[in-house]
Short mmCIF file of C-alpha atoms in Angstrom, two decimals:
data_model
loop_
_atom_site.label_atom_id
_atom_site.label_comp_id
_atom_site.label_asym_id
_atom_site.label_seq_id
_atom_site.Cartn_x
_atom_site.Cartn_y
_atom_site.Cartn_z
CA MET A 267 129.34 -118.51 8.02
CA LYS A 268 127.28 -115.62 6.74
CA SER A 269 125.55 -115.21 3.40
CA ILE A 270 126.00 -112.03 1.39
CA CYS A 271 124.56 -109.05 3.16
CA GLU A 272 121.10 -107.80 2.37
CA GLN A 273 122.22 -104.26 1.50
CA ARG A 274 124.71 -105.50 -1.07
CA TRP A 275 122.05 -107.63 -2.72
CA ILE A 276 119.60 -104.73 -2.91
CA THR A 277 122.26 -102.66 -4.67
CA LEU A 278 122.97 -105.47 -7.12
CA ALA A 279 119.27 -106.00 -7.79
CA VAL A 280 118.75 -102.31 -8.55
CA THR A 281 121.75 -102.38 -10.89
CA ALA A 282 120.39 -105.44 -12.66
CA THR A 283 116.97 -103.84 -13.05
CA PHE A 284 118.56 -100.81 -14.71
CA LEU A 285 120.67 -102.93 -17.04
CA LEU A 286 117.68 -105.08 -17.95
CA ALA A 287 115.52 -102.05 -18.67
CA THR A 288 118.18 -100.45 -20.89
CA SER A 289 119.01 -103.60 -22.84
CA TYR A 290 118.24 -103.31 -26.57
CA SER A 291 117.95 -107.05 -27.13
CA GLU A 292 114.58 -108.72 -26.71
CA SER A 293 115.83 -112.16 -27.68
CA PRO A 294 116.05 -114.89 -25.04
CA PRO A 295 119.39 -115.21 -23.23
CA LEU A 296 122.00 -117.40 -24.84
CA LEU A 297 123.89 -120.05 -22.92
CA ALA A 298 127.47 -119.21 -22.14
CA VAL A 299 130.19 -121.53 -23.39
CA SER A 300 129.17 -124.96 -22.14
CA PRO A 301 131.28 -126.53 -19.41
CA CYS A 302 130.23 -130.02 -20.58
CA PRO A 303 130.89 -132.72 -19.82
CA PHE A 304 129.83 -132.05 -16.24
CA THR A 305 131.90 -133.89 -13.67
CA SER A 306 129.55 -133.48 -10.73
CA ILE A 307 126.19 -132.18 -9.49
CA PHE A 308 125.52 -130.05 -6.43
CA SER A 309 121.88 -129.90 -5.40
CA PHE A 310 119.89 -127.75 -3.00
CA GLY A 311 116.19 -127.95 -2.22
CA ASP A 312 113.41 -129.66 -0.31
CA SER A 313 111.60 -133.01 -0.47
CA LEU A 314 111.44 -132.87 -4.28
CA ALA A 315 115.23 -133.27 -4.30
CA ASP A 316 116.27 -134.75 -0.92
CA THR A 317 117.97 -138.12 -1.50
CA GLY A 318 118.46 -138.93 2.18
CA ASN A 319 119.65 -135.95 4.21
CA LEU A 320 116.76 -135.76 6.65
CA TYR A 321 116.71 -139.55 6.85
CA LEU A 322 120.36 -139.48 7.99
CA SER A 323 120.02 -136.37 10.12
CA SER A 324 120.29 -136.21 13.90
CA TYR A 325 117.16 -134.05 13.80
CA HIS A 326 114.85 -136.86 12.81
CA PRO A 327 111.15 -135.98 13.28
CA SER A 328 108.38 -138.43 12.53
CA GLU A 329 108.44 -138.64 8.75
CA ASP A 330 106.33 -140.96 6.64
CA CYS A 331 108.90 -140.94 3.82
CA PHE A 332 111.17 -143.11 5.95
CA LEU A 333 108.79 -146.07 6.00
CA PRO A 334 107.74 -148.65 3.38
CA PRO A 335 106.37 -148.52 0.72
CA TYR A 336 108.58 -145.50 -0.03
CA GLY A 337 111.37 -146.51 -2.42
CA GLU A 338 109.65 -149.71 -3.52
CA THR A 339 109.73 -149.14 -7.28
CA PHE A 340 113.40 -148.68 -8.12
CA PHE A 341 115.48 -149.11 -5.00
CA HIS A 342 113.20 -151.71 -3.39
CA HIS A 343 113.90 -150.21 0.03
CA VAL A 344 113.54 -146.90 1.87
CA THR A 345 116.20 -144.34 0.87
CA GLY A 346 114.85 -141.13 2.38
CA ARG A 347 113.34 -140.06 -0.93
CA CYS A 348 109.69 -138.96 -0.75
CA SER A 349 108.50 -141.10 -3.65
CA ASP A 350 108.19 -144.70 -4.72
CA GLY A 351 111.48 -144.41 -6.59
CA ARG A 352 113.75 -141.91 -8.27
CA LEU A 353 113.42 -138.12 -8.24
CA ILE A 354 114.08 -135.50 -10.92
CA ILE A 355 117.66 -135.03 -9.71
CA ASP A 356 118.27 -138.76 -10.24
CA PHE A 357 117.10 -138.54 -13.84
CA ILE A 358 119.24 -135.45 -14.45
CA ALA A 359 122.28 -137.36 -13.21
CA GLU A 360 121.36 -140.28 -15.47
CA SER A 361 121.04 -137.99 -18.48
CA LEU A 362 124.58 -136.71 -17.92
CA GLY A 363 126.02 -140.17 -17.44
CA LEU A 364 126.78 -139.43 -13.77
CA PRO A 365 126.11 -141.60 -10.72
CA LEU A 366 123.15 -140.75 -8.50
CA VAL A 367 124.02 -137.78 -6.30
CA LYS A 368 124.61 -138.83 -2.71
CA ALA A 369 123.15 -136.94 0.23
CA TYR A 370 125.55 -134.61 2.01
CA LYS A 371 124.89 -136.45 5.28
CA GLU A 372 126.06 -139.65 3.61
CA LYS A 373 129.44 -138.31 2.57
CA LYS A 374 131.92 -135.87 4.05
CA ASN A 375 133.71 -134.69 0.95
CA GLY A 376 132.55 -133.01 -2.23
CA GLU A 377 134.17 -135.31 -4.76
CA GLY A 378 131.59 -136.20 -7.41
CA GLY A 379 129.17 -133.60 -6.06
CA ALA A 380 126.72 -133.69 -3.19
CA ASN A 381 123.04 -133.19 -2.49
CA PHE A 382 122.21 -130.72 0.30
CA ALA A 383 118.42 -130.78 -0.18
CA MET A 384 116.40 -131.42 2.96
CA ILE A 385 112.79 -132.57 3.31
CA GLY A 386 110.65 -129.68 4.54
CA ALA A 387 113.34 -127.04 4.00
CA THR A 388 112.45 -123.43 3.27
CA ALA A 389 114.26 -120.76 1.26
CA LEU A 390 113.83 -118.29 4.14
CA GLU A 391 115.20 -118.94 7.59
CA PRO A 392 112.72 -120.16 10.25
CA SER A 393 113.34 -116.97 12.25
CA PHE A 394 111.73 -114.98 9.43
CA PHE A 395 108.46 -116.79 10.03
CA GLU A 396 108.80 -116.84 13.82
CA GLN A 397 109.01 -113.04 13.82
CA ARG A 398 105.65 -113.04 12.07
CA GLY A 399 104.03 -115.46 14.48
CA ILE A 400 104.17 -118.44 12.10
CA SER A 401 105.50 -121.78 13.34
CA LEU A 402 107.17 -124.21 10.95
CA PRO A 403 107.66 -127.99 11.17
CA THR A 404 111.31 -127.63 10.09
CA ASN A 405 114.61 -126.25 11.37
CA TYR A 406 116.29 -126.25 7.95
CA SER A 407 116.61 -123.52 5.34
CA LEU A 408 118.57 -122.73 2.20
CA THR A 409 121.10 -120.90 4.39
CA ASP A 410 121.92 -124.15 6.20
CA GLN A 411 122.43 -125.90 2.88
CA LEU A 412 124.76 -123.16 1.62
CA ASN A 413 126.79 -123.46 4.82
CA TRP A 414 127.12 -127.24 4.33
CA PHE A 415 128.31 -126.56 0.80
CA LYS A 416 130.93 -124.13 2.12
CA GLU A 417 132.12 -126.77 4.58
CA LEU A 418 132.85 -129.06 1.64
CA LEU A 419 134.79 -126.49 -0.39
CA PRO A 420 138.19 -127.22 1.20
CA SER A 421 137.84 -130.86 0.08
CA LEU A 422 137.18 -129.68 -3.48
CA CYS A 423 139.72 -126.95 -4.07
CA ASN A 424 142.73 -125.24 -2.51
CA ASN A 425 142.22 -121.67 -3.68
CA SER A 426 139.69 -119.45 -5.47
CA THR A 427 141.19 -120.15 -8.91
CA ASP A 428 141.02 -123.88 -8.33
CA CYS A 429 137.43 -123.54 -7.06
CA HIS A 430 136.31 -121.72 -10.18
CA GLU A 431 137.72 -124.51 -12.32
CA VAL A 432 136.18 -127.34 -10.28
CA LEU A 433 132.80 -125.70 -9.76
CA GLY A 434 132.69 -124.42 -13.34
CA ASN A 435 132.57 -128.05 -14.47
CA SER A 436 129.71 -128.85 -12.10
CA LEU A 437 125.96 -128.55 -12.51
CA PHE A 438 124.06 -126.79 -9.72
CA LEU A 439 120.42 -127.67 -9.15
CA MET A 440 118.72 -124.94 -7.13
CA GLY A 441 115.68 -126.75 -5.88
CA GLU A 442 112.92 -126.88 -6.11
CA ILE A 443 113.23 -124.58 -3.08
CA GLY A 444 110.80 -121.92 -1.86
CA GLY A 445 107.69 -124.03 -2.34
CA ASN A 446 107.51 -124.92 1.34
CA ASP A 447 107.69 -121.28 2.39
CA LEU A 448 104.38 -120.81 0.61
CA ASN A 449 102.94 -124.28 1.34
CA TYR A 450 103.20 -123.80 5.09
CA LEU A 451 101.23 -120.57 4.76
CA PHE A 452 98.52 -122.12 2.57
CA PHE A 453 98.28 -125.12 4.89
CA GLN A 454 97.36 -122.61 7.61
CA GLN A 455 94.59 -121.28 5.36
CA LYS A 456 96.29 -117.94 4.64
CA SER A 457 94.69 -116.09 1.72
CA ALA A 458 96.41 -115.95 -1.66
CA GLU A 459 96.76 -112.18 -1.31
CA ASP A 460 98.45 -112.61 2.06
CA VAL A 461 100.81 -115.30 0.76
CA LYS A 462 101.74 -113.09 -2.20
CA THR A 463 103.37 -110.64 0.21
CA TYR A 464 105.93 -113.33 1.05
CA VAL A 465 106.90 -114.06 -2.55
CA PRO A 466 109.48 -111.23 -2.93
CA TYR A 467 111.30 -112.40 0.20
CA VAL A 468 111.37 -116.02 -1.00
CA ILE A 469 112.66 -115.09 -4.44
CA ASN A 470 115.25 -112.74 -2.94
CA ALA A 471 116.59 -115.61 -0.79
CA ILE A 472 116.91 -117.84 -3.86
CA ALA A 473 118.52 -115.08 -5.94
CA SER A 474 120.99 -114.28 -3.16
CA ALA A 475 122.02 -117.95 -3.00
CA ILE A 476 122.52 -118.08 -6.78
CA HIS A 477 124.63 -114.92 -6.68
CA GLU A 478 126.73 -116.33 -3.86
CA LEU A 479 127.32 -119.63 -5.65
CA ILE A 480 128.34 -117.90 -8.87
CA GLY A 481 130.75 -115.83 -6.79
CA VAL A 482 132.66 -118.94 -5.70
CA GLY A 483 132.74 -120.46 -9.17
CA ALA A 484 129.37 -121.97 -10.15
CA ARG A 485 128.73 -121.45 -13.85
CA THR A 486 125.69 -123.58 -14.76
CA LEU A 487 122.63 -123.50 -12.54
CA ILE A 488 119.16 -124.97 -13.02
CA VAL A 489 116.48 -123.08 -11.10
CA PRO A 490 113.07 -124.81 -10.98
CA GLY A 491 109.74 -123.09 -10.55
CA ASN A 492 106.69 -124.36 -8.71
CA LEU A 493 104.57 -127.31 -9.80
CA PRO A 494 100.83 -126.83 -10.54
CA ASN A 495 99.83 -127.05 -6.87
CA GLY A 496 96.17 -126.69 -7.74
CA CYS A 497 96.37 -130.31 -8.94
CA SER A 498 98.02 -131.55 -5.75
CA VAL A 499 95.88 -133.94 -3.71
CA ILE A 500 96.71 -132.34 -0.37
CA TYR A 501 95.48 -128.97 -1.65
CA LEU A 502 92.44 -130.51 -3.31
CA THR A 503 91.61 -132.02 0.08
CA ILE A 504 92.27 -128.94 2.24
CA TYR A 505 90.43 -126.59 -0.11
CA GLU A 506 87.70 -128.96 -1.28
CA SER A 507 84.74 -126.93 -2.52
CA SER A 508 81.20 -127.59 -3.75
CA ASP A 509 81.61 -124.63 -6.11
CA LYS A 510 82.45 -126.22 -9.45
CA LYS A 511 83.71 -122.87 -10.75
CA GLN A 512 86.73 -123.28 -8.47
CA TYR A 513 87.97 -126.17 -10.64
CA ASP A 514 89.28 -126.41 -14.19
CA GLN A 515 88.45 -129.15 -16.69
CA SER A 516 91.07 -131.44 -15.12
CA GLY A 517 89.65 -131.07 -11.62
CA CYS A 518 92.48 -128.81 -10.42
CA LEU A 519 91.90 -125.71 -8.30
CA LYS A 520 92.19 -122.76 -10.67
CA TRP A 521 93.16 -120.15 -8.10
CA LEU A 522 96.05 -122.21 -6.76
CA ASN A 523 97.44 -122.84 -10.22
CA GLU A 524 97.10 -119.14 -10.96
CA PHE A 525 99.14 -118.44 -7.83
CA ALA A 526 101.84 -120.88 -8.99
CA GLU A 527 101.91 -119.08 -12.36
CA TYR A 528 102.30 -115.75 -10.56
CA TYR A 529 105.18 -117.06 -8.45
CA ASN A 530 106.92 -118.59 -11.46
CA HIS A 531 106.59 -115.34 -13.41
CA GLU A 532 108.18 -113.38 -10.57
CA LEU A 533 110.99 -115.93 -10.26
CA GLN A 534 111.74 -115.75 -13.99
CA SER A 535 111.85 -111.96 -13.83
CA GLU A 536 114.47 -112.19 -11.10
CA LEU A 537 116.48 -114.71 -13.12
CA ASP A 538 116.50 -112.25 -16.03
CA LYS A 539 118.17 -109.71 -13.73
CA LEU A 540 120.72 -112.27 -12.57
CA ARG A 541 121.60 -113.11 -16.17
CA ILE A 542 122.43 -109.45 -16.77
CA LEU A 543 124.61 -109.38 -13.65
CA HIS A 544 126.34 -112.66 -14.58
CA PRO A 545 126.57 -112.86 -18.39
CA HIS A 546 129.14 -115.67 -18.24
CA ALA A 547 126.89 -117.94 -16.19
CA ASN A 548 124.27 -120.34 -17.53
CA ILE A 549 121.16 -119.67 -15.44
CA ILE A 550 118.48 -122.07 -16.66
CA TYR A 551 114.86 -121.83 -15.57
CA ALA A 552 113.29 -125.29 -15.22
CA ASP A 553 109.57 -124.99 -15.93
CA TYR A 554 108.24 -127.72 -13.64
CA TYR A 555 104.76 -126.21 -13.95
CA ASN A 556 104.32 -126.63 -17.69
CA ALA A 557 106.28 -129.87 -17.76
CA ALA A 558 103.82 -131.38 -15.26
CA LEU A 559 100.57 -129.76 -16.43
CA PRO A 560 100.03 -132.01 -19.50
CA LEU A 561 100.00 -135.04 -17.19
CA TYR A 562 96.90 -133.64 -15.49
CA ARG A 563 95.33 -132.27 -18.67
CA ASP A 564 95.44 -135.60 -20.52
CA PRO A 565 96.45 -138.34 -18.06
CA LYS A 566 95.39 -141.21 -20.33
CA LYS A 567 97.85 -140.08 -22.98
CA PHE A 568 100.66 -140.78 -20.51
CA GLY A 569 99.16 -143.93 -19.05
CA PHE A 570 97.87 -142.30 -15.85
CA ILE A 571 94.45 -142.65 -14.25
CA GLY A 572 93.98 -139.11 -12.91
CA LEU A 573 94.29 -137.18 -9.67
CA LYS A 574 94.07 -139.91 -7.01
CA ALA A 575 97.14 -140.70 -4.92
CA CYS A 576 98.68 -144.16 -5.26
CA CYS A 577 99.42 -144.49 -1.54
CA GLY A 578 96.88 -143.20 0.97
CA LYS A 579 93.53 -143.78 2.58
CA GLY A 580 90.02 -142.43 2.24
CA GLY A 581 88.32 -139.49 0.58
CA PRO A 582 87.81 -138.83 -3.12
CA TYR A 583 91.58 -138.70 -3.72
CA ASN A 584 92.73 -141.65 -1.56
CA PHE A 585 94.23 -139.20 0.93
CA ASN A 586 93.80 -138.46 4.61
CA GLU A 587 95.96 -135.85 6.34
CA LEU A 588 95.89 -137.86 9.57
CA VAL A 589 96.65 -141.28 8.06
CA LYS A 590 99.33 -140.89 5.43
CA CYS A 591 101.38 -143.17 3.22
CA GLY A 592 103.71 -145.16 5.42
CA ASP A 593 100.99 -145.99 7.94
CA PRO A 594 100.33 -149.76 7.94
CA SER A 595 96.62 -149.16 7.38
CA VAL A 596 96.89 -147.22 4.12
CA ASN A 597 96.02 -148.51 0.67
CA VAL A 598 98.88 -148.86 -1.80
CA CYS A 599 98.12 -149.17 -5.51
CA ASP A 600 99.37 -152.21 -7.40
CA ASP A 601 101.13 -150.19 -10.10
CA PRO A 602 102.53 -146.73 -9.16
CA SER A 603 103.47 -146.10 -12.80
CA LYS A 604 99.77 -145.52 -13.51
CA TYR A 605 99.57 -142.66 -11.01
CA ILE A 606 100.82 -139.07 -11.10
CA GLY A 607 100.58 -138.59 -7.35
CA TRP A 608 102.36 -140.92 -4.97
CA ASP A 609 101.31 -139.92 -1.44
CA GLY A 610 99.05 -136.90 -1.95
CA ILE A 611 101.97 -134.47 -1.66
CA HIS A 612 104.78 -135.88 -3.76
CA LEU A 613 104.70 -137.47 -7.20
CA THR A 614 105.56 -140.94 -8.44
CA GLU A 615 108.79 -141.89 -10.14
CA ALA A 616 106.80 -142.21 -13.37
CA ALA A 617 105.65 -138.59 -13.14
CA TYR A 618 109.09 -137.28 -12.14
CA ARG A 619 110.57 -139.18 -15.10
CA LEU A 620 108.30 -137.38 -17.56
CA ILE A 621 108.88 -133.98 -15.95
CA ALA A 622 112.63 -134.53 -16.09
CA GLN A 623 112.37 -135.54 -19.74
CA GLY A 624 110.46 -132.34 -20.50
CA ILE A 625 113.15 -130.28 -18.78
CA ILE A 626 116.20 -132.02 -20.18
CA LYS A 627 115.19 -133.03 -23.69
CA GLY A 628 112.04 -130.98 -24.21
CA GLN A 629 110.88 -127.38 -24.32
CA HIS A 630 110.44 -126.78 -20.61
CA SER A 631 113.72 -125.09 -19.77
CA GLN A 632 114.81 -121.58 -20.69
CA PRO A 633 117.40 -121.53 -22.17
CA GLN A 634 116.99 -125.11 -23.27
CA PHE A 635 118.99 -127.56 -21.23
CA SER A 636 119.31 -129.77 -24.30
CA SER A 637 121.62 -127.16 -25.84
CA LEU A 638 124.15 -128.38 -23.29
CA CYS A 639 125.71 -131.73 -24.05
CA LEU A 640 124.13 -134.90 -22.67
CA SER A 641 126.51 -137.77 -22.04
CA ASN A 642 123.70 -140.30 -22.14
CA GLU A 643 122.42 -140.21 -25.71
CA ASN A 644 119.61 -142.63 -24.82
CA PHE A 645 118.13 -140.30 -22.24
CA GLY A 646 114.41 -140.01 -22.83
CA TYR A 647 114.01 -143.76 -23.17
CA PHE A 648 114.02 -144.56 -19.51
CA ASN A 649 114.61 -147.99 -18.10
CA SER A 650 113.34 -148.95 -14.67
#
């Protein structure tokens, strides 16, 4: 199954740019008529959203997320999630009064929604990087996830009219996706200027997927941006510097956070164009960056201790690229709820909970997600 052709998307993008430029309104976009209550969630993305797909996949590389102590906080066993407990998608489901979204590999029909996110997945296809001499540790991309979604459509609806009704009452979570496309480049020590040249391709892949999903009936989509990667332990370790000017007051790498801000700005600009093309769709930008940043700026306010990873070994951040969480020799903190970072790459359930709260009930979504109805009126007062 093919995605929409590149030429068609270029034409649509040009049209959207013209419409955006000639629009007289400078006010933020309004949400279309709400399809609440949502009956299901369909999710795409990478390890920030994968609830077990890679874990259940036949392509099963060595992956630390599949070993204890992953999953210890909430599930008390390994689930394939790269955290000690629940992820942002789990808290979104809770806020809507829906059950946790099952991994696509765990179910073969779309009833109640499905999660197609895959650990390590990229927005661009691996062949894109191979043509540029860059090897990736993954075979999965957003295209694969869209194809899995299409495979489920016959179990959801019988015709296009039926699909629009079913999918119109569903919430689509588009990621986070695209972060790995850039991470893999930075992990290979590519310069920020070099990595910037990939950003338009990544955003185009995400925008094309959104357009395609709206075409088959999706009406409400949440599109997350990047987290403040300059505060991520793996980056702080790879790019450790004796130059104090490289760091901000929280100990985060300024240039990497500036790159994340650049990427998020470009993504939001593309979403503005999509809103012009699809005025009847709710395209919501989830500002993961600014929802997470306060945790690093004032960790004590939220009960956190700072930048160190809960699960790891060695170095100033309790992290070693060669001996990661899941290895029997690593150190695991007594209380993950006091840490922002779980394993040096991913965050703890406690951090994801606060980010989700900022997206769903706070100011970190545009338009505000809270303007849609929430079935769980107690959301924001999380119980573990």
